[in-house]
Amino acid sequence: MSLSYSLQLPFPSPVFLSPRNTIEKRLGNLRTLHSSKEGGQQHTENDRSQDQVILLERYRNGTIKRYMLDDDDDDLQIRAFLEKHDSTSNEFQGSNLSDPNLSWLPQVLKEFILPAGFPGSVSDDYLQYMLLQFPTNVTGWICHTLVTSSLLKAVGVGSFSGTAAAASAAAIRWVSKDGIGAVGRLFIGGRFGNLFDDDPKQWRMYADFIGSAGSIFDLTTQVYPAYFLPLASLGNLAKAVARGLKDPSFRVIQNHFAISGNLGEVSAKEEVWEVTAQLLGLSLGILILDTPGLVKSYPMLVSTWASMRLLHLWLRYLSLSALQFNTINLKRARMLVQSHILQSRVPGCIDCNRDENILLWQRFIKPRIIFGVPMEEMLGSGRSTSMLKTLLRLYAREKYILVVNQQQIDFEVFVSFKVGATSISVLRSVWQTYWLHENLNVSEDIFDQLAKSLSMMDEKFNEFIQQLDKGGWDIHQINLRVPKEISIDECPV
């Protein structure tokens, strides 16, 4: 099963837990755990005779890491084993990309060409449509290749040699340039297809940056005509990558506009705006090219292009900043949680979207949150059974485990998600992170503070969700992706 979810629950829902434990009860449980090592000698000889699995760590490739108790020594150290399981029977992937018609297809290829959660995440007619659409596109591009040869011959390519072979060779080089560019779109769609729903504004902006880089390669062909094919191919590759980012991002934006289910009409009217702008831009471009001295002056041409491109990027940024999404992605979730913890209120859609930094990468946002961390790394060099049991007890009612990385000077947390985690699990981990960031006391016991943060979240998280609902946020469509590389599963001891 894919671990990327959009929450589809009526509100209120049982997933929004009510306060369930006082801080004293949390801390009492921890003290009992820390002292359990002393009572370990009361185990029967039968218990000592075999190891116990207390945690399974499941990886996307079907590998399972087992965390076991070794009762042969007093330190109760953890031992990890790696087992390779058949991915088709693995529970972690069980229903993910499972379809009897595609059982012969390797799992890696399925994940590359099909949406996450297939077939449950798409309509029943998706696969049949795509299987018919594929040969349709193949025949279309064959026609494009043949037509290109005729176009090049019509404009004089091969006329000096008097043969059609020259036109065909030029067509092959030209189509090869397009083919190299298509590889970029293939890579983007297959590898990063799950990113566009989370932050379409950011990826649409990045598409323009990459497209600008591709145009630079095109400009240099005039200076180095002997290297036309490699330079034009690199330019096409960059622009194809940009298109691979632009098209799916803009479809998400169009879907945001179509609040009445009128996506087709919205797309058609957008086409009218785009074509009108295209015709006006082409006309102005021709006028600029007819300016005396511009065509013969390469530096003037480059400076004019650079000025127009910078203006283009600035206008693109302004247009994306005007969008007002009411869905919650990770970047907006951070802003909402921080405001709630510091000011006991959440900003509305307009204020939050206005303040959102479109260009900022998640890895550079403070406090730093690293999702999908292996448990062995979370426990650190001083890992012990007592520490692991403490964490498992502490997060028994959560679908994740969070620890503070005490090896770093700057505040940083590690988060690992359990089997069955959802977008709400990610949102709760973000809330806990920001509470710890504001209230962490390095002189106090870290487990006591983790317990306190969870108790505070029990008391305030429902209020946070209610404020989101009143502020106009769509609490039923939370786009917080659960990492699918690693998932942990507890085993009763």
PDB file of C-alpha atoms in Angstrom, residues 192-484:
ATOM      1  CA  PHE A 192       9.110  12.952  -9.119  1.00  0.00           C
ATOM      2  CA  GLY A 193       5.451  12.492 -10.018  1.00  0.00           C
ATOM      3  CA  ASN A 194       4.354  12.470  -6.373  1.00  0.00           C
ATOM      4  CA  LEU A 195       5.739  15.939  -5.592  1.00  0.00           C
ATOM      5  CA  PHE A 196       3.463  18.188  -7.612  1.00  0.00           C
ATOM      6  CA  ASP A 197       0.332  17.812  -5.499  1.00  0.00           C
ATOM      7  CA  ASP A 198       2.282  18.934  -2.417  1.00  0.00           C
ATOM      8  CA  ASP A 199       3.695  22.226  -3.681  1.00  0.00           C
ATOM      9  CA  PRO A 200       2.644  23.155  -7.237  1.00  0.00           C
ATOM     10  CA  LYS A 201       3.612  26.808  -6.788  1.00  0.00           C
ATOM     11  CA  GLN A 202       7.224  25.956  -6.003  1.00  0.00           C
ATOM     12  CA  TRP A 203       7.641  23.471  -8.855  1.00  0.00           C
ATOM     13  CA  ARG A 204       5.971  25.804 -11.351  1.00  0.00           C
ATOM     14  CA  MET A 205       8.492  28.490 -10.400  1.00  0.00           C
ATOM     15  CA  TYR A 206      11.409  26.067 -10.641  1.00  0.00           C
ATOM     16  CA  ALA A 207      10.185  25.069 -14.107  1.00  0.00           C
ATOM     17  CA  ASP A 208      10.729  28.634 -15.300  1.00  0.00           C
ATOM     18  CA  PHE A 209      14.232  28.745 -13.826  1.00  0.00           C
ATOM     19  CA  ILE A 210      15.198  25.505 -15.591  1.00  0.00           C
ATOM     20  CA  GLY A 211      13.562  26.658 -18.827  1.00  0.00           C
ATOM     21  CA  SER A 212      15.625  29.846 -18.661  1.00  0.00           C
ATOM     22  CA  ALA A 213      18.786  27.757 -18.388  1.00  0.00           C
ATOM     23  CA  GLY A 214      17.718  25.812 -21.482  1.00  0.00           C
ATOM     24  CA  SER A 215      17.275  29.043 -23.430  1.00  0.00           C
ATOM     25  CA  ILE A 216      20.872  29.997 -22.618  1.00  0.00           C
ATOM     26  CA  PHE A 217      22.082  26.880 -24.462  1.00  0.00           C
ATOM     27  CA  ASP A 218      19.948  27.885 -27.443  1.00  0.00           C
ATOM     28  CA  LEU A 219      21.476  31.371 -27.458  1.00  0.00           C
ATOM     29  CA  THR A 220      25.012  30.008 -27.515  1.00  0.00           C
ATOM     30  CA  THR A 221      24.378  28.072 -30.749  1.00  0.00           C
ATOM     31  CA  GLN A 222      24.917  31.317 -32.653  1.00  0.00           C
ATOM     32  CA  VAL A 223      28.387  31.679 -31.155  1.00  0.00           C
ATOM     33  CA  TYR A 224      29.314  28.001 -31.624  1.00  0.00           C
ATOM     34  CA  PRO A 225      27.426  26.822 -34.747  1.00  0.00           C
ATOM     35  CA  ALA A 226      29.708  23.797 -35.098  1.00  0.00           C
ATOM     36  CA  TYR A 227      28.292  22.492 -31.815  1.00  0.00           C
ATOM     37  CA  PHE A 228      24.687  23.143 -32.751  1.00  0.00           C
ATOM     38  CA  LEU A 229      23.421  19.610 -32.080  1.00  0.00           C
ATOM     39  CA  PRO A 230      24.899  19.123 -28.557  1.00  0.00           C
ATOM     40  CA  LEU A 231      24.030  22.673 -27.487  1.00  0.00           C
ATOM     41  CA  ALA A 232      20.511  22.489 -28.898  1.00  0.00           C
ATOM     42  CA  SER A 233      20.074  19.035 -27.343  1.00  0.00           C
ATOM     43  CA  LEU A 234      21.103  20.335 -23.917  1.00  0.00           C
ATOM     44  CA  GLY A 235      18.744  23.238 -24.357  1.00  0.00           C
ATOM     45  CA  ASN A 236      15.919  20.904 -25.317  1.00  0.00           C
ATOM     46  CA  LEU A 237      16.730  18.631 -22.388  1.00  0.00           C
ATOM     47  CA  ALA A 238      16.527  21.519 -19.913  1.00  0.00           C
ATOM     48  CA  LYS A 239      13.326  22.842 -21.457  1.00  0.00           C
ATOM     49  CA  ALA A 240      11.814  19.354 -21.470  1.00  0.00           C
ATOM     50  CA  VAL A 241      12.608  18.978 -17.773  1.00  0.00           C
ATOM     51  CA  ALA A 242      10.984  22.360 -17.248  1.00  0.00           C
ATOM     52  CA  ARG A 243       7.926  21.213 -19.138  1.00  0.00           C
ATOM     53  CA  GLY A 244       7.854  18.022 -17.071  1.00  0.00           C
ATOM     54  CA  LEU A 245       7.656  20.221 -13.980  1.00  0.00           C
ATOM     55  CA  LYS A 246       5.333  22.831 -15.474  1.00  0.00           C
ATOM     56  CA  ASP A 247       2.534  20.705 -16.924  1.00  0.00           C
ATOM     57  CA  PRO A 248       1.580  18.620 -13.847  1.00  0.00           C
ATOM     58  CA  SER A 249       2.037  21.616 -11.551  1.00  0.00           C
ATOM     59  CA  PHE A 250      -0.263  23.738 -13.664  1.00  0.00           C
ATOM     60  CA  ARG A 251      -2.872  20.969 -13.792  1.00  0.00           C
ATOM     61  CA  VAL A 252      -2.982  21.063  -9.994  1.00  0.00           C
ATOM     62  CA  ILE A 253      -3.408  24.850 -10.173  1.00  0.00           C
ATOM     63  CA  GLN A 254      -6.201  24.493 -12.735  1.00  0.00           C
ATOM     64  CA  ASN A 255      -7.930  21.971 -10.500  1.00  0.00           C
ATOM     65  CA  HIS A 256      -7.696  24.525  -7.678  1.00  0.00           C
ATOM     66  CA  PHE A 257      -9.521  27.061  -9.881  1.00  0.00           C
ATOM     67  CA  ALA A 258     -12.317  24.668 -10.881  1.00  0.00           C
ATOM     68  CA  ILE A 259     -14.351  24.824  -7.667  1.00  0.00           C
ATOM     69  CA  SER A 260     -17.564  23.997  -9.570  1.00  0.00           C
ATOM     70  CA  GLY A 261     -16.166  20.857 -11.181  1.00  0.00           C
ATOM     71  CA  ASN A 262     -15.690  22.802 -14.437  1.00  0.00           C
ATOM     72  CA  LEU A 263     -12.077  21.795 -15.051  1.00  0.00           C
ATOM     73  CA  GLY A 264     -12.582  21.409 -18.794  1.00  0.00           C
ATOM     74  CA  GLU A 265     -13.954  24.929 -19.184  1.00  0.00           C
ATOM     75  CA  VAL A 266     -11.267  26.410 -16.962  1.00  0.00           C
ATOM     76  CA  SER A 267      -8.594  24.695 -19.104  1.00  0.00           C
ATOM     77  CA  ALA A 268     -10.206  25.929 -22.335  1.00  0.00           C
ATOM     78  CA  LYS A 269     -10.409  29.530 -21.126  1.00  0.00           C
ATOM     79  CA  GLU A 270      -6.813  29.376 -19.901  1.00  0.00           C
ATOM     80  CA  GLU A 271      -5.879  28.316 -23.425  1.00  0.00           C
ATOM     81  CA  VAL A 272      -7.564  31.459 -24.749  1.00  0.00           C
ATOM     82  CA  TRP A 273      -5.493  33.638 -22.403  1.00  0.00           C
ATOM     83  CA  GLU A 274      -2.289  31.782 -23.300  1.00  0.00           C
ATOM     84  CA  VAL A 275      -2.779  31.885 -27.066  1.00  0.00           C
ATOM     85  CA  THR A 276      -3.641  35.589 -26.962  1.00  0.00           C
ATOM     86  CA  ALA A 277      -0.475  36.259 -24.988  1.00  0.00           C
ATOM     87  CA  GLN A 278       1.487  34.073 -27.424  1.00  0.00           C
ATOM     88  CA  LEU A 279       0.301  36.024 -30.458  1.00  0.00           C
ATOM     89  CA  LEU A 280       1.034  39.356 -28.778  1.00  0.00           C
ATOM     90  CA  GLY A 281       4.464  38.171 -27.650  1.00  0.00           C
ATOM     91  CA  LEU A 282       5.364  36.872 -31.101  1.00  0.00           C
ATOM     92  CA  SER A 283       4.321  40.173 -32.670  1.00  0.00           C
ATOM     93  CA  LEU A 284       6.409  42.203 -30.230  1.00  0.00           C
ATOM     94  CA  GLY A 285       9.315  39.808 -30.707  1.00  0.00           C
ATOM     95  CA  ILE A 286       9.226  40.310 -34.466  1.00  0.00           C
ATOM     96  CA  LEU A 287       9.190  44.078 -33.988  1.00  0.00           C
ATOM     97  CA  ILE A 288      12.225  43.826 -31.711  1.00  0.00           C
ATOM     98  CA  LEU A 289      14.066  41.675 -34.262  1.00  0.00           C
ATOM     99  CA  ASP A 290      13.310  44.295 -36.950  1.00  0.00           C
ATOM    100  CA  THR A 291      15.006  46.963 -34.868  1.00  0.00           C
ATOM    101  CA  PRO A 292      18.046  48.254 -36.826  1.00  0.00           C
ATOM    102  CA  GLY A 293      21.317  46.914 -35.509  1.00  0.00           C
ATOM    103  CA  LEU A 294      19.801  44.367 -33.105  1.00  0.00           C
ATOM    104  CA  VAL A 295      20.046  41.372 -35.440  1.00  0.00           C
ATOM    105  CA  LYS A 296      23.707  42.080 -36.229  1.00  0.00           C
ATOM    106  CA  SER A 297      24.662  42.808 -32.621  1.00  0.00           C
ATOM    107  CA  TYR A 298      24.814  39.573 -30.611  1.00  0.00           C
ATOM    108  CA  PRO A 299      25.518  41.316 -27.264  1.00  0.00           C
ATOM    109  CA  MET A 300      22.457  43.517 -27.800  1.00  0.00           C
ATOM    110  CA  LEU A 301      20.347  40.439 -28.554  1.00  0.00           C
ATOM    111  CA  VAL A 302      21.545  38.677 -25.396  1.00  0.00           C
ATOM    112  CA  SER A 303      20.990  41.735 -23.172  1.00  0.00           C
ATOM    113  CA  THR A 304      17.468  42.191 -24.571  1.00  0.00           C
ATOM    114  CA  TRP A 305      16.695  38.520 -23.941  1.00  0.00           C
ATOM    115  CA  ALA A 306      18.096  38.700 -20.401  1.00  0.00           C
ATOM    116  CA  SER A 307      15.982  41.764 -19.592  1.00  0.00           C
ATOM    117  CA  MET A 308      12.810  40.127 -20.890  1.00  0.00           C
ATOM    118  CA  ARG A 309      13.603  36.880 -19.067  1.00  0.00           C
ATOM    119  CA  LEU A 310      14.121  38.601 -15.714  1.00  0.00           C
ATOM    120  CA  LEU A 311      10.846  40.455 -16.190  1.00  0.00           C
ATOM    121  CA  HIS A 312       9.195  37.151 -17.075  1.00  0.00           C
ATOM    122  CA  LEU A 313      10.487  35.452 -13.909  1.00  0.00           C
ATOM    123  CA  TRP A 314       9.395  38.361 -11.706  1.00  0.00           C
ATOM    124  CA  LEU A 315       5.888  38.342 -13.191  1.00  0.00           C
ATOM    125  CA  ARG A 316       5.701  34.560 -12.774  1.00  0.00           C
ATOM    126  CA  TYR A 317       6.582  34.906  -9.096  1.00  0.00           C
ATOM    127  CA  LEU A 318       3.893  37.561  -8.602  1.00  0.00           C
ATOM    128  CA  SER A 319       1.265  35.425 -10.328  1.00  0.00           C
ATOM    129  CA  LEU A 320       2.066  32.364  -8.215  1.00  0.00           C
ATOM    130  CA  SER A 321       2.078  34.448  -5.041  1.00  0.00           C
ATOM    131  CA  ALA A 322      -1.473  35.515  -5.847  1.00  0.00           C
ATOM    132  CA  LEU A 323      -2.725  31.912  -5.558  1.00  0.00           C
ATOM    133  CA  GLN A 324      -4.684  31.161  -2.381  1.00  0.00           C
ATOM    134  CA  PHE A 325      -4.681  27.412  -1.728  1.00  0.00           C
ATOM    135  CA  ASN A 326      -6.855  26.225   1.155  1.00  0.00           C
ATOM    136  CA  THR A 327      -5.156  22.829   1.259  1.00  0.00           C
ATOM    137  CA  ILE A 328      -2.363  22.162   3.753  1.00  0.00           C
ATOM    138  CA  ASN A 329       1.047  21.105   2.493  1.00  0.00           C
ATOM    139  CA  LEU A 330       4.174  20.783   4.619  1.00  0.00           C
ATOM    140  CA  LYS A 331       5.323  24.356   4.129  1.00  0.00           C
ATOM    141  CA  ARG A 332       1.957  25.826   5.091  1.00  0.00           C
ATOM    142  CA  ALA A 333       1.580  23.293   7.896  1.00  0.00           C
ATOM    143  CA  ARG A 334       4.797  24.607   9.443  1.00  0.00           C
ATOM    144  CA  MET A 335       3.500  28.176   9.313  1.00  0.00           C
ATOM    145  CA  LEU A 336       0.123  27.231  10.780  1.00  0.00           C
ATOM    146  CA  VAL A 337       1.589  25.131  13.586  1.00  0.00           C
ATOM    147  CA  GLN A 338       4.153  27.768  14.529  1.00  0.00           C
ATOM    148  CA  SER A 339       1.461  30.449  14.739  1.00  0.00           C
ATOM    149  CA  HIS A 340      -0.749  28.217  16.868  1.00  0.00           C
ATOM    150  CA  ILE A 341       2.017  27.375  19.333  1.00  0.00           C
ATOM    151  CA  LEU A 342       3.337  30.933  19.644  1.00  0.00           C
ATOM    152  CA  GLN A 343       0.088  32.906  19.393  1.00  0.00           C
ATOM    153  CA  SER A 344      -2.664  30.306  20.015  1.00  0.00           C
ATOM    154  CA  ARG A 345      -4.195  31.173  16.648  1.00  0.00           C
ATOM    155  CA  VAL A 346      -3.798  30.166  13.002  1.00  0.00           C
ATOM    156  CA  PRO A 347      -3.654  32.548  10.027  1.00  0.00           C
ATOM    157  CA  GLY A 348      -6.298  32.368   7.340  1.00  0.00           C
ATOM    158  CA  CYS A 349      -5.732  31.183   3.781  1.00  0.00           C
ATOM    159  CA  ILE A 350      -5.047  34.656   2.379  1.00  0.00           C
ATOM    160  CA  ASP A 351      -2.463  35.636   5.005  1.00  0.00           C
ATOM    161  CA  CYS A 352      -0.697  32.268   4.973  1.00  0.00           C
ATOM    162  CA  ASN A 353      -0.439  32.069   1.170  1.00  0.00           C
ATOM    163  CA  ARG A 354       0.808  35.658   1.034  1.00  0.00           C
ATOM    164  CA  ASP A 355       3.593  34.952   3.539  1.00  0.00           C
ATOM    165  CA  GLU A 356       4.554  31.580   2.029  1.00  0.00           C
ATOM    166  CA  ASN A 357       8.067  31.514   0.581  1.00  0.00           C
ATOM    167  CA  ILE A 358       7.642  29.834  -2.800  1.00  0.00           C
ATOM    168  CA  LEU A 359      11.356  29.376  -3.475  1.00  0.00           C
ATOM    169  CA  LEU A 360      12.491  27.975  -0.120  1.00  0.00           C
ATOM    170  CA  TRP A 361      13.476  24.289   0.033  1.00  0.00           C
ATOM    171  CA  GLN A 362      12.132  22.256   2.943  1.00  0.00           C
ATOM    172  CA  ARG A 363      15.622  21.242   4.029  1.00  0.00           C
ATOM    173  CA  PHE A 364      16.504  24.870   4.733  1.00  0.00           C
ATOM    174  CA  ILE A 365      13.462  25.586   6.913  1.00  0.00           C
ATOM    175  CA  LYS A 366      14.057  25.725  10.663  1.00  0.00           C
ATOM    176  CA  PRO A 367      13.485  23.728  12.793  1.00  0.00           C
ATOM    177  CA  ARG A 368      14.774  20.906  10.663  1.00  0.00           C
ATOM    178  CA  ILE A 369      12.603  17.794  10.456  1.00  0.00           C
ATOM    179  CA  ILE A 370      13.972  14.611   8.879  1.00  0.00           C
ATOM    180  CA  PHE A 371      11.256  12.102   8.000  1.00  0.00           C
ATOM    181  CA  GLY A 372      11.701   8.384   7.406  1.00  0.00           C
ATOM    182  CA  VAL A 373      14.767   7.828   9.591  1.00  0.00           C
ATOM    183  CA  PRO A 374      15.756   4.216  10.464  1.00  0.00           C
ATOM    184  CA  MET A 375      15.226   3.326  14.111  1.00  0.00           C
ATOM    185  CA  GLU A 376      18.868   2.370  14.512  1.00  0.00           C
ATOM    186  CA  GLU A 377      19.873   5.925  13.596  1.00  0.00           C
ATOM    187  CA  MET A 378      17.206   7.404  15.869  1.00  0.00           C
ATOM    188  CA  LEU A 379      18.533   5.473  18.865  1.00  0.00           C
ATOM    189  CA  GLY A 380      22.102   6.641  18.222  1.00  0.00           C
ATOM    190  CA  SER A 381      25.326   5.088  19.393  1.00  0.00           C
ATOM    191  CA  GLY A 382      24.002   4.546  22.914  1.00  0.00           C
ATOM    192  CA  ARG A 383      21.052   2.462  21.824  1.00  0.00           C
ATOM    193  CA  SER A 384      19.628   0.064  24.343  1.00  0.00           C
ATOM    194  CA  THR A 385      16.535  -2.013  24.935  1.00  0.00           C
ATOM    195  CA  SER A 386      15.461   0.362  27.685  1.00  0.00           C
ATOM    196  CA  MET A 387      15.591   3.334  25.316  1.00  0.00           C
ATOM    197  CA  LEU A 388      13.681   1.531  22.579  1.00  0.00           C
ATOM    198  CA  LYS A 389      11.019   0.280  24.973  1.00  0.00           C
ATOM    199  CA  THR A 390      10.662   3.773  26.359  1.00  0.00           C
ATOM    200  CA  LEU A 391      10.027   5.196  22.914  1.00  0.00           C
ATOM    201  CA  LEU A 392       7.571   2.450  22.022  1.00  0.00           C
ATOM    202  CA  ARG A 393       5.596   3.018  25.227  1.00  0.00           C
ATOM    203  CA  LEU A 394       5.757   6.776  24.858  1.00  0.00           C
ATOM    204  CA  TYR A 395       4.379   6.713  21.300  1.00  0.00           C
ATOM    205  CA  ALA A 396       2.056   3.740  21.774  1.00  0.00           C
ATOM    206  CA  ARG A 397      -0.990   5.775  20.692  1.00  0.00           C
ATOM    207  CA  GLU A 398       0.762   7.658  17.890  1.00  0.00           C
ATOM    208  CA  LYS A 399       1.438   6.471  14.366  1.00  0.00           C
ATOM    209  CA  TYR A 400       4.989   7.786  14.475  1.00  0.00           C
ATOM    210  CA  ILE A 401       8.056   7.995  16.711  1.00  0.00           C
ATOM    211  CA  LEU A 402       9.926  11.291  17.114  1.00  0.00           C
ATOM    212  CA  VAL A 403      13.247  11.929  18.829  1.00  0.00           C
ATOM    213  CA  VAL A 404      15.457  14.994  19.167  1.00  0.00           C
ATOM    214  CA  ASN A 405      18.873  14.614  17.553  1.00  0.00           C
ATOM    215  CA  GLN A 406      21.141  15.467  20.475  1.00  0.00           C
ATOM    216  CA  GLN A 407      24.271  15.138  18.335  1.00  0.00           C
ATOM    217  CA  GLN A 408      23.514  18.409  16.530  1.00  0.00           C
ATOM    218  CA  ILE A 409      24.041  21.928  17.859  1.00  0.00           C
ATOM    219  CA  ASP A 410      21.048  23.243  15.916  1.00  0.00           C
ATOM    220  CA  PHE A 411      17.658  21.832  16.835  1.00  0.00           C
ATOM    221  CA  GLU A 412      16.790  18.820  14.688  1.00  0.00           C
ATOM    222  CA  VAL A 413      14.322  15.956  15.029  1.00  0.00           C
ATOM    223  CA  PHE A 414      14.111  12.481  13.513  1.00  0.00           C
ATOM    224  CA  VAL A 415      10.707  11.012  12.681  1.00  0.00           C
ATOM    225  CA  SER A 416       9.866   7.461  11.698  1.00  0.00           C
ATOM    226  CA  PHE A 417       6.324   6.435  10.788  1.00  0.00           C
ATOM    227  CA  LYS A 418       4.477   3.279  11.717  1.00  0.00           C
ATOM    228  CA  VAL A 419       2.440   1.089   9.397  1.00  0.00           C
ATOM    229  CA  GLY A 420      -0.910   2.807   8.841  1.00  0.00           C
ATOM    230  CA  ALA A 421       0.361   6.365   9.317  1.00  0.00           C
ATOM    231  CA  THR A 422      -1.631   9.074   7.508  1.00  0.00           C
ATOM    232  CA  SER A 423      -1.365  12.769   6.747  1.00  0.00           C
ATOM    233  CA  ILE A 424      -2.688  13.530  10.227  1.00  0.00           C
ATOM    234  CA  SER A 425       0.253  11.580  11.679  1.00  0.00           C
ATOM    235  CA  VAL A 426       2.632  13.880   9.802  1.00  0.00           C
ATOM    236  CA  LEU A 427       0.735  16.959  11.006  1.00  0.00           C
ATOM    237  CA  ARG A 428       0.895  15.792  14.627  1.00  0.00           C
ATOM    238  CA  SER A 429       4.642  15.193  14.327  1.00  0.00           C
ATOM    239  CA  VAL A 430       5.075  18.739  12.981  1.00  0.00           C
ATOM    240  CA  TRP A 431       3.060  20.147  15.900  1.00  0.00           C
ATOM    241  CA  GLN A 432       5.172  18.237  18.432  1.00  0.00           C
ATOM    242  CA  THR A 433       8.381  19.376  16.703  1.00  0.00           C
ATOM    243  CA  TYR A 434       7.496  23.051  16.964  1.00  0.00           C
ATOM    244  CA  TRP A 435       6.405  22.723  20.599  1.00  0.00           C
ATOM    245  CA  LEU A 436       9.737  21.097  21.455  1.00  0.00           C
ATOM    246  CA  HIS A 437      11.614  23.739  19.480  1.00  0.00           C
ATOM    247  CA  GLU A 438      10.022  26.499  21.563  1.00  0.00           C
ATOM    248  CA  ASN A 439      10.088  24.759  24.962  1.00  0.00           C
ATOM    249  CA  LEU A 440      13.034  22.356  24.972  1.00  0.00           C
ATOM    250  CA  ASN A 441      15.268  22.626  28.050  1.00  0.00           C
ATOM    251  CA  VAL A 442      18.618  20.926  27.482  1.00  0.00           C
ATOM    252  CA  SER A 443      19.175  20.558  31.235  1.00  0.00           C
ATOM    253  CA  GLU A 444      16.105  18.363  31.700  1.00  0.00           C
ATOM    254  CA  ASP A 445      15.626  14.697  30.815  1.00  0.00           C
ATOM    255  CA  ILE A 446      14.766  14.412  27.131  1.00  0.00           C
ATOM    256  CA  PHE A 447      12.206  11.643  27.651  1.00  0.00           C
ATOM    257  CA  ASP A 448      10.365  13.727  30.229  1.00  0.00           C
ATOM    258  CA  GLN A 449      10.154  16.553  27.710  1.00  0.00           C
ATOM    259  CA  LEU A 450       8.958  14.240  24.954  1.00  0.00           C
ATOM    260  CA  ALA A 451       6.224  13.061  27.290  1.00  0.00           C
ATOM    261  CA  LYS A 452       5.282  16.637  28.131  1.00  0.00           C
ATOM    262  CA  SER A 453       5.141  17.612  24.456  1.00  0.00           C
ATOM    263  CA  LEU A 454       2.803  14.705  23.702  1.00  0.00           C
ATOM    264  CA  SER A 455       0.543  15.630  26.615  1.00  0.00           C
ATOM    265  CA  MET A 456       0.395  19.238  25.436  1.00  0.00           C
ATOM    266  CA  MET A 457      -0.452  18.018  21.949  1.00  0.00           C
ATOM    267  CA  ASP A 458      -3.267  15.896  23.412  1.00  0.00           C
ATOM    268  CA  GLU A 459      -4.711  19.011  25.006  1.00  0.00           C
ATOM    269  CA  LYS A 460      -4.294  21.469  22.132  1.00  0.00           C
ATOM    270  CA  PHE A 461      -4.366  19.538  18.853  1.00  0.00           C
ATOM    271  CA  ASN A 462      -8.165  19.365  18.639  1.00  0.00           C
ATOM    272  CA  GLU A 463      -8.301  23.104  19.168  1.00  0.00           C
ATOM    273  CA  PHE A 464      -5.736  23.521  16.399  1.00  0.00           C
ATOM    274  CA  ILE A 465      -7.855  21.481  13.963  1.00  0.00           C
ATOM    275  CA  GLN A 466     -10.977  23.455  14.888  1.00  0.00           C
ATOM    276  CA  GLN A 467      -9.174  26.730  14.238  1.00  0.00           C
ATOM    277  CA  LEU A 468      -8.064  25.418  10.852  1.00  0.00           C
ATOM    278  CA  ASP A 469     -11.666  24.606   9.983  1.00  0.00           C
ATOM    279  CA  LYS A 470     -12.913  28.034  11.084  1.00  0.00           C
ATOM    280  CA  GLY A 471     -10.075  29.723   9.181  1.00  0.00           C
ATOM    281  CA  GLY A 472     -11.246  28.265   5.874  1.00  0.00           C
ATOM    282  CA  TRP A 473      -8.664  25.487   5.560  1.00  0.00           C
ATOM    283  CA  ASP A 474      -9.716  22.187   4.011  1.00  0.00           C
ATOM    284  CA  ILE A 475      -9.097  19.779   6.884  1.00  0.00           C
ATOM    285  CA  HIS A 476     -10.310  16.858   4.757  1.00  0.00           C
ATOM    286  CA  GLN A 477      -7.591  17.379   2.131  1.00  0.00           C
ATOM    287  CA  ILE A 478      -4.253  17.491   3.942  1.00  0.00           C
ATOM    288  CA  ASN A 479      -1.395  16.987   1.482  1.00  0.00           C
ATOM    289  CA  LEU A 480       1.277  15.746   3.867  1.00  0.00           C
ATOM    290  CA  ARG A 481       3.036  12.788   2.318  1.00  0.00           C
ATOM    291  CA  VAL A 482       4.073   9.900   4.536  1.00  0.00           C
ATOM    292  CA  PRO A 483       7.528   8.639   3.429  1.00  0.00           C
ATOM    293  CA  LYS A 484       7.147   5.157   1.958  1.00  0.00           C
TER     294      LYS A 484
END
